[in-house]
Coordinates of C-alpha atoms and ligand atoms in Angstrom, one line a residue:
M1 CA 263.7 48.9 90.3
S2 CA 260.3 50.4 91.1
F3 CA 256.3 49.4 90.1
F4 CA 254.5 50.0 87.5
I5 CA 250.4 51.0 87.7
A6 CA 249.0 47.6 86.1
G7 CA 245.5 48.1 86.7
T8 CA 243.0 50.1 88.4
G9 CA 239.6 49.7 90.3
R10 CA 236.7 51.3 92.4
A11 CA 233.4 50.3 93.7
M12 CA 230.8 53.2 94.9
P13 CA 228.2 53.0 97.3
E14 CA 224.1 53.3 95.1
K15 CA 222.9 55.9 97.4
I16 CA 223.9 59.7 96.6
V17 CA 223.1 61.8 98.8
T18 CA 222.6 66.1 97.3
N19 CA 223.3 68.8 99.7
D20 CA 219.7 69.7 98.9
D21 CA 218.9 66.1 100.6
L22 CA 221.4 67.3 103.6
A23 CA 219.5 70.8 103.9
K24 CA 216.0 68.5 104.8
F25 CA 217.8 67.7 108.2
L26 CA 220.7 70.2 108.7
D27 CA 220.9 73.9 108.7
T28 CA 223.3 74.1 105.4
S29 CA 222.3 74.8 102.1
D30 CA 223.8 74.0 98.7
E31 CA 225.2 77.1 97.7
W32 CA 227.7 77.3 101.0
I33 CA 228.5 73.9 100.8
F34 CA 229.0 74.3 96.9
T35 CA 230.7 77.5 97.4
R36 CA 233.5 76.8 100.3
T37 CA 234.2 73.4 98.9
G38 CA 233.2 72.5 95.7
I39 CA 230.5 69.3 96.4
R40 CA 227.6 68.9 95.0
R41 CA 226.4 65.5 95.9
R42 CA 228.6 62.3 97.9
R43 CA 228.2 58.3 97.9
V44 CA 226.8 56.7 101.8
L45 CA 227.0 53.4 102.6
T46 CA 223.3 52.0 103.2
H47 CA 222.9 48.5 102.5
E48 CA 226.1 47.6 101.7
R49 CA 229.1 46.8 103.8
L50 CA 232.4 48.2 103.3
D51 CA 234.1 44.8 103.0
D52 CA 231.8 44.2 100.0
L53 CA 233.2 47.1 98.2
A54 CA 236.6 46.6 99.3
V55 CA 236.6 43.3 97.9
A56 CA 234.5 45.1 94.7
S57 CA 237.4 47.2 93.7
A58 CA 240.0 44.8 94.6
R59 CA 238.4 42.3 91.7
A60 CA 237.7 45.3 89.3
A61 CA 241.7 46.1 89.9
L62 CA 243.2 42.9 88.9
A63 CA 240.8 41.7 86.1
D64 CA 241.5 45.1 84.7
A65 CA 245.2 43.8 85.3
G66 CA 244.9 40.3 84.0
T67 CA 246.2 39.2 87.0
A68 CA 245.0 36.3 89.7
G69 CA 244.3 36.7 93.2
A70 CA 246.7 34.0 93.9
D71 CA 249.4 35.6 92.2
V72 CA 249.8 38.6 94.3
D73 CA 252.7 39.0 96.6
L74 CA 251.5 41.5 99.0
I75 CA 248.0 42.9 99.6
L76 CA 248.0 46.7 101.7
C77 CA 244.6 48.1 102.7
A78 CA 244.5 51.9 103.6
T79 CA 241.5 52.3 105.5
M80 CA 241.2 54.0 109.2
R81 CA 238.7 51.1 109.9
G82 CA 237.1 48.2 108.6
D83 CA 234.2 46.3 109.2
T84 CA 236.0 44.6 111.7
Y85 CA 239.0 45.3 113.9
T86 CA 239.8 41.4 112.6
P87 CA 240.8 39.8 110.4
S88 CA 241.5 42.9 109.1
L89 CA 239.8 44.4 105.7
A90 CA 243.3 43.1 103.8
C91 CA 243.0 39.8 105.2
T92 CA 239.1 39.8 103.9
V93 CA 240.0 40.8 100.7
A94 CA 242.7 38.0 100.2
E95 CA 240.0 35.4 101.3
A96 CA 237.6 36.4 98.7
V97 CA 239.9 37.1 96.1
G98 CA 241.9 33.6 96.2
A99 CA 245.6 35.1 98.0
T100 CA 248.1 33.8 100.8
C101 CA 250.4 36.3 100.2
P102 CA 251.3 39.1 103.4
A103 CA 248.1 41.0 104.0
F104 CA 247.8 44.3 106.4
D105 CA 245.8 47.6 106.7
L106 CA 247.3 50.9 107.0
N107 CA 245.9 53.8 108.8
A108 CA 247.3 57.4 107.3
A109 CA 244.0 58.9 107.0
C110 CA 243.5 60.6 103.9
V111 CA 247.6 60.0 102.8
G112 CA 247.0 56.4 103.1
V113 CA 247.1 55.3 99.5
L114 CA 250.1 57.5 99.5
Y115 CA 251.6 55.2 102.3
C116 CA 251.0 52.4 100.7
M117 CA 253.2 52.6 97.4
E118 CA 256.1 53.5 99.4
V119 CA 255.3 50.0 101.2
A120 CA 255.1 48.4 97.9
D121 CA 258.1 50.2 96.5
S122 CA 260.0 48.6 99.6
F123 CA 258.7 45.3 99.2
I124 CA 259.3 45.6 95.7
A125 CA 263.0 46.9 95.8
A126 CA 263.7 44.4 98.4
G127 CA 262.9 41.4 95.8
K128 CA 260.3 40.8 98.6
A129 CA 257.2 41.2 95.9
E130 CA 257.1 41.7 92.5
T131 CA 253.0 42.3 92.4
V132 CA 251.2 44.6 95.1
L133 CA 247.1 44.6 95.5
I134 CA 246.5 48.3 97.2
V135 CA 243.1 48.9 98.2
S136 CA 241.5 51.8 100.0
A137 CA 237.6 51.7 101.6
E138 CA 236.6 54.1 103.5
A139 CA 232.9 54.4 105.5
M140 CA 233.4 58.0 106.3
S141 CA 229.6 58.5 107.1
K142 CA 230.3 55.9 109.7
L143 CA 232.5 57.8 111.4
L144 CA 231.0 61.4 111.1
D145 CA 228.4 63.4 114.1
W146 CA 225.6 63.8 111.3
T147 CA 224.7 66.5 113.9
D148 CA 227.6 68.9 113.0
R149 CA 227.0 70.8 110.0
A150 CA 230.4 71.8 110.1
S151 CA 232.1 68.6 109.1
C152 CA 229.2 65.7 108.0
V153 CA 228.8 67.8 104.5
L154 CA 232.3 67.3 103.4
F155 CA 232.9 63.8 103.0
G156 CA 231.7 60.3 101.2
D157 CA 231.7 56.7 101.5
G158 CA 234.0 54.7 99.0
S159 CA 236.3 51.8 97.7
G160 CA 239.4 52.3 94.9
A161 CA 242.2 49.7 94.6
M162 CA 245.0 49.4 91.8
V163 CA 247.7 46.6 91.1
V164 CA 251.1 47.5 91.5
K165 CA 253.9 45.2 89.5
K166 CA 257.8 45.2 89.6
G167 CA 258.7 48.1 86.5
E168 CA 259.8 51.0 85.7
G169 CA 257.2 53.5 86.5
R170 CA 257.6 55.1 90.0
L171 CA 259.6 58.0 89.8
A172 CA 259.9 59.2 93.3
G173 CA 258.0 59.4 96.7
V174 CA 257.6 61.5 99.6
L175 CA 255.9 61.4 103.5
S176 CA 255.9 63.2 106.6
T177 CA 253.8 63.6 109.7
K178 CA 253.6 67.2 111.6
P179 CA 251.9 65.1 115.0
D180 CA 249.5 66.7 116.0
S181 CA 246.4 64.9 117.4
H182 CA 244.3 67.9 118.0
V183 CA 243.1 69.5 114.8
I184 CA 241.2 66.3 113.2
R185 CA 240.8 63.8 115.9
M186 CA 238.4 60.9 115.6
P187 CA 238.2 58.5 118.9
N188 CA 237.1 54.4 118.6
F189 CA 233.8 53.7 118.4
E190 CA 232.9 50.9 120.8
G191 CA 232.2 51.6 124.2
L192 CA 234.8 51.1 127.0
N193 CA 233.1 48.9 128.9
S194 CA 236.0 46.9 130.6
P195 CA 235.0 47.3 134.5
Y196 CA 238.6 48.6 135.0
N197 CA 239.0 51.0 132.7
A198 CA 239.0 54.4 134.4
V199 CA 239.5 56.5 131.4
E200 CA 236.8 59.2 130.9
Q201 CA 235.4 58.1 126.8
E202 CA 235.6 61.2 124.6
K203 CA 232.9 62.0 122.6
Q204 CA 232.2 59.9 119.7
A205 CA 232.5 61.2 116.5
M206 CA 235.1 63.5 114.3
H207 CA 236.1 66.6 115.6
M208 CA 238.3 68.8 113.5
D209 CA 239.3 72.4 113.3
G210 CA 238.6 73.4 110.0
G211 CA 240.4 76.5 109.7
E212 CA 243.7 75.4 111.3
V213 CA 243.2 72.0 109.0
Y214 CA 243.2 74.3 105.3
K215 CA 246.1 76.1 106.6
F216 CA 248.2 73.0 107.9
A217 CA 246.8 71.3 103.6
V218 CA 247.7 74.2 101.5
N219 CA 251.5 74.3 103.0
A220 CA 251.9 70.4 103.0
M221 CA 250.4 70.2 99.7
G222 CA 252.6 73.1 98.5
S223 CA 255.7 71.7 100.3
R224 CA 255.2 67.8 99.1
I225 CA 254.9 68.9 96.1
E226 CA 258.2 70.5 96.0
D227 CA 259.7 67.7 97.6
V228 CA 258.7 65.0 95.4
C229 CA 259.3 67.2 92.5
A230 CA 263.1 68.7 93.6
R231 CA 263.7 63.9 94.5
A232 CA 262.5 63.6 90.8
G233 CA 265.0 65.9 89.3
L234 CA 261.9 67.6 87.7
T235 CA 259.6 70.7 87.8
P236 CA 255.9 71.2 88.9
A237 CA 255.7 72.8 85.2
D238 CA 257.0 68.7 84.0
I239 CA 253.7 67.3 85.7
D240 CA 251.6 65.9 83.3
W241 CA 248.6 65.4 86.3
Y242 CA 247.8 66.6 89.0
L243 CA 245.9 63.8 91.5
P244 CA 245.1 65.8 94.5
H245 CA 243.3 64.8 97.7
Q246 CA 240.2 65.8 97.1
A247 CA 238.9 67.2 100.4
N248 CA 237.8 71.2 99.1
I249 CA 238.2 72.8 96.0
R250 CA 239.5 75.8 97.2
I251 CA 242.8 74.0 98.6
I252 CA 244.0 72.3 95.8
D253 CA 243.2 75.9 94.1
A254 CA 245.3 77.5 96.7
S255 CA 247.8 74.8 97.2
L256 CA 248.4 74.8 93.0
K257 CA 248.4 78.4 92.9
K258 CA 252.4 79.0 93.2
F259 CA 253.1 76.8 90.9
K260 CA 251.0 78.3 88.4
I261 CA 249.9 75.1 87.1
D262 CA 247.3 74.9 83.9
K263 CA 244.4 74.2 85.5
S264 CA 243.3 71.3 82.5
K265 CA 246.4 69.1 84.2
V266 CA 244.8 69.1 87.8
L267 CA 242.6 66.1 88.2
T268 CA 239.4 66.8 90.0
N269 CA 235.9 64.7 90.6
I270 CA 235.2 66.2 94.5
A271 CA 232.1 67.7 93.0
D272 CA 230.1 63.9 92.9
Y273 CA 231.9 62.2 95.6
G274 CA 233.3 64.8 99.0
N275 CA 236.3 63.8 100.5
M276 CA 236.3 60.0 100.7
S277 CA 239.8 60.1 102.9
A278 CA 242.4 57.6 101.7
T279 CA 239.8 56.3 98.9
S280 CA 239.4 59.7 97.1
V281 CA 243.2 59.6 94.6
M282 CA 242.4 56.4 94.5
V283 CA 238.9 57.0 93.1
L284 CA 240.2 60.1 90.7
L285 CA 242.8 57.6 89.2
D286 CA 240.3 55.1 88.1
E287 CA 237.9 57.4 87.0
F288 CA 240.3 58.9 84.7
A289 CA 242.1 56.0 83.8
K290 CA 238.8 54.3 82.6
K291 CA 238.1 57.6 80.9
G292 CA 242.0 57.3 78.2
T293 CA 242.8 60.5 80.1
F294 CA 246.4 59.2 80.5
R295 CA 248.4 58.5 77.6
K296 CA 251.9 56.2 77.8
G297 CA 255.1 57.7 79.7
D298 CA 252.5 61.0 81.0
K299 CA 253.5 62.1 84.9
L300 CA 251.1 61.5 87.3
L301 CA 251.6 63.4 90.7
F302 CA 249.7 62.2 93.6
V303 CA 249.4 64.5 96.7
A304 CA 247.2 64.5 99.8
F305 CA 247.4 65.3 103.6
G306 CA 245.5 63.9 106.2
A307 CA 244.5 63.4 109.6
G308 CA 247.8 63.0 112.0
L309 CA 248.5 65.1 110.4
T310 CA 250.0 63.3 107.4
S311 CA 251.0 64.7 104.1
G312 CA 252.8 62.6 101.1
A313 CA 253.3 62.9 97.0
E314 CA 254.1 60.3 94.8
I315 CA 255.0 60.5 90.8
V316 CA 254.2 57.3 89.0
A317 CA 255.1 57.2 84.8
W318 CA 251.9 56.2 82.8
Q319 CA 253.4 52.3 81.4
R320 CA 249.7 51.5 80.1
Ligands
ACO401 N1 226.1 75.3 106.1 C1 225.7 76.5 106.5 N2 226.8 77.3 107.4 C2 228.0 77.1 108.0 C3 227.9 75.1 107.5 C4 227.4 74.5 106.4 N3 227.5 73.0 106.4 N4 229.1 75.0 108.5 C5 230.0 75.7 109.2 N5 229.0 76.9 109.0 C6 229.2 78.1 109.2 C7 229.9 78.2 110.6 O1 229.0 78.0 111.7 C8 230.0 79.8 110.5 O2 229.3 80.5 111.0 P1 229.3 82.1 111.9 O3 230.2 82.9 110.6 O4 228.1 82.4 112.2 O5 230.2 81.5 113.1 C9 231.0 80.4 108.6 O6 229.4 79.3 108.0 C10 232.1 79.9 108.6 O7 232.5 78.8 108.6 P2 234.2 79.0 109.0 O8 234.1 77.3 109.1 O9 234.8 80.3 108.7 O10 234.5 78.8 107.2 P3 235.3 78.5 106.4 O11 235.0 79.0 104.9 O12 236.7 78.6 106.9 O13 234.9 76.9 105.5 C11 235.8 74.4 105.4 C12 234.6 76.0 106.3 C13 234.7 73.8 104.4 C14 235.2 73.4 106.4 C15 237.2 74.6 105.1 O14 237.6 75.8 106.8 C16 237.6 73.7 105.2 O15 237.5 72.3 104.0 N6 238.7 72.8 105.9 C17 239.5 72.3 105.5 C18 238.9 70.5 105.9 C19 239.2 69.3 105.4 O16 240.0 69.2 104.7 N7 239.0 68.4 106.3 C20 239.3 67.0 105.6 C21 240.2 66.2 106.5 S1 241.2 64.8 106.5 C22 240.2 63.9 107.2 O17 239.3 64.6 107.8 C23 240.4 62.0 107.3

């Protein structure tokens, strides 16, 4: 017995920043960004707190599932950095929705939601939970160097959530790491002001080797699709909907190319949101669920790669 997806939700910052807006202060253009990545615009936090977005998306998913916060057995938040180191984002959400269950954050960069789904599956399989709230929330705009045109144009902020409940739905999952601490690196923000500190402070912004990430991403996404399909006893052609991490439309196209997947099965919204790290697949799921795209029994394949370097895939049959 595993889980099915009982409800989804999202909450986005109000501010929309277009590629043309970025070209006002960076040496870039809508043409360069769109043709290299598929991104047209992204949402960016201004007056909102990340906590507030996380709580709003969690409430939306709970309402969609018809579940009270008090009935949740486990809260997992996929995030690289909440507004506070402590309490965790998961505890902040728990307080807001009236839950008293275990709650903790999990950082697997862009693959965070898939890691949370595997943790949820394990808790449910062990009989330790029946209803799990998974939230993702990322403030990428606060982690970037806004003078680095090669990275800051790629990302956006947002939050998404899902409620999963004990039952039939999840068919298989795979997680992996190819440990590498250099190709994507984001040092901690805060100054090291301990009088005893003897470690030199790293530059406080994302460093990314775009070309290396690209190569890893295409290979990892393709491999995880093969792995998870094999584990579920399916072929890539059996999948009804692909929900890939939204990092770059060219990475999505290249990683699916060898499987000759019908493009209409591959869901994307990168043009509107850019790369929101862990939140990308969650917002994609909620957007297409609310559009009524999925039919009962449809097989959804989530696949993602991220810093770490992490990767993973998950197949869940839609049960609503
Ligand atoms: N606008 C205009 N020109 C730019 C920009 C920009 N925003 N950024 C870079 N350039 C320039 C470069 O300086 C370079 O100029 P040069 O030829 O004079 O040296 C030229 O454009 C080509 O640069 P490339 O890096 O070769 O461009 P490429 O086609 O490889 O695309 C990109 C770069 C989009 C970053 C691509 O490599 C990519 O998508 N990589 C994966 C990134 C990714 O997925 N990151 C997410 C990781 S997960 C995480 O972070 C949590």
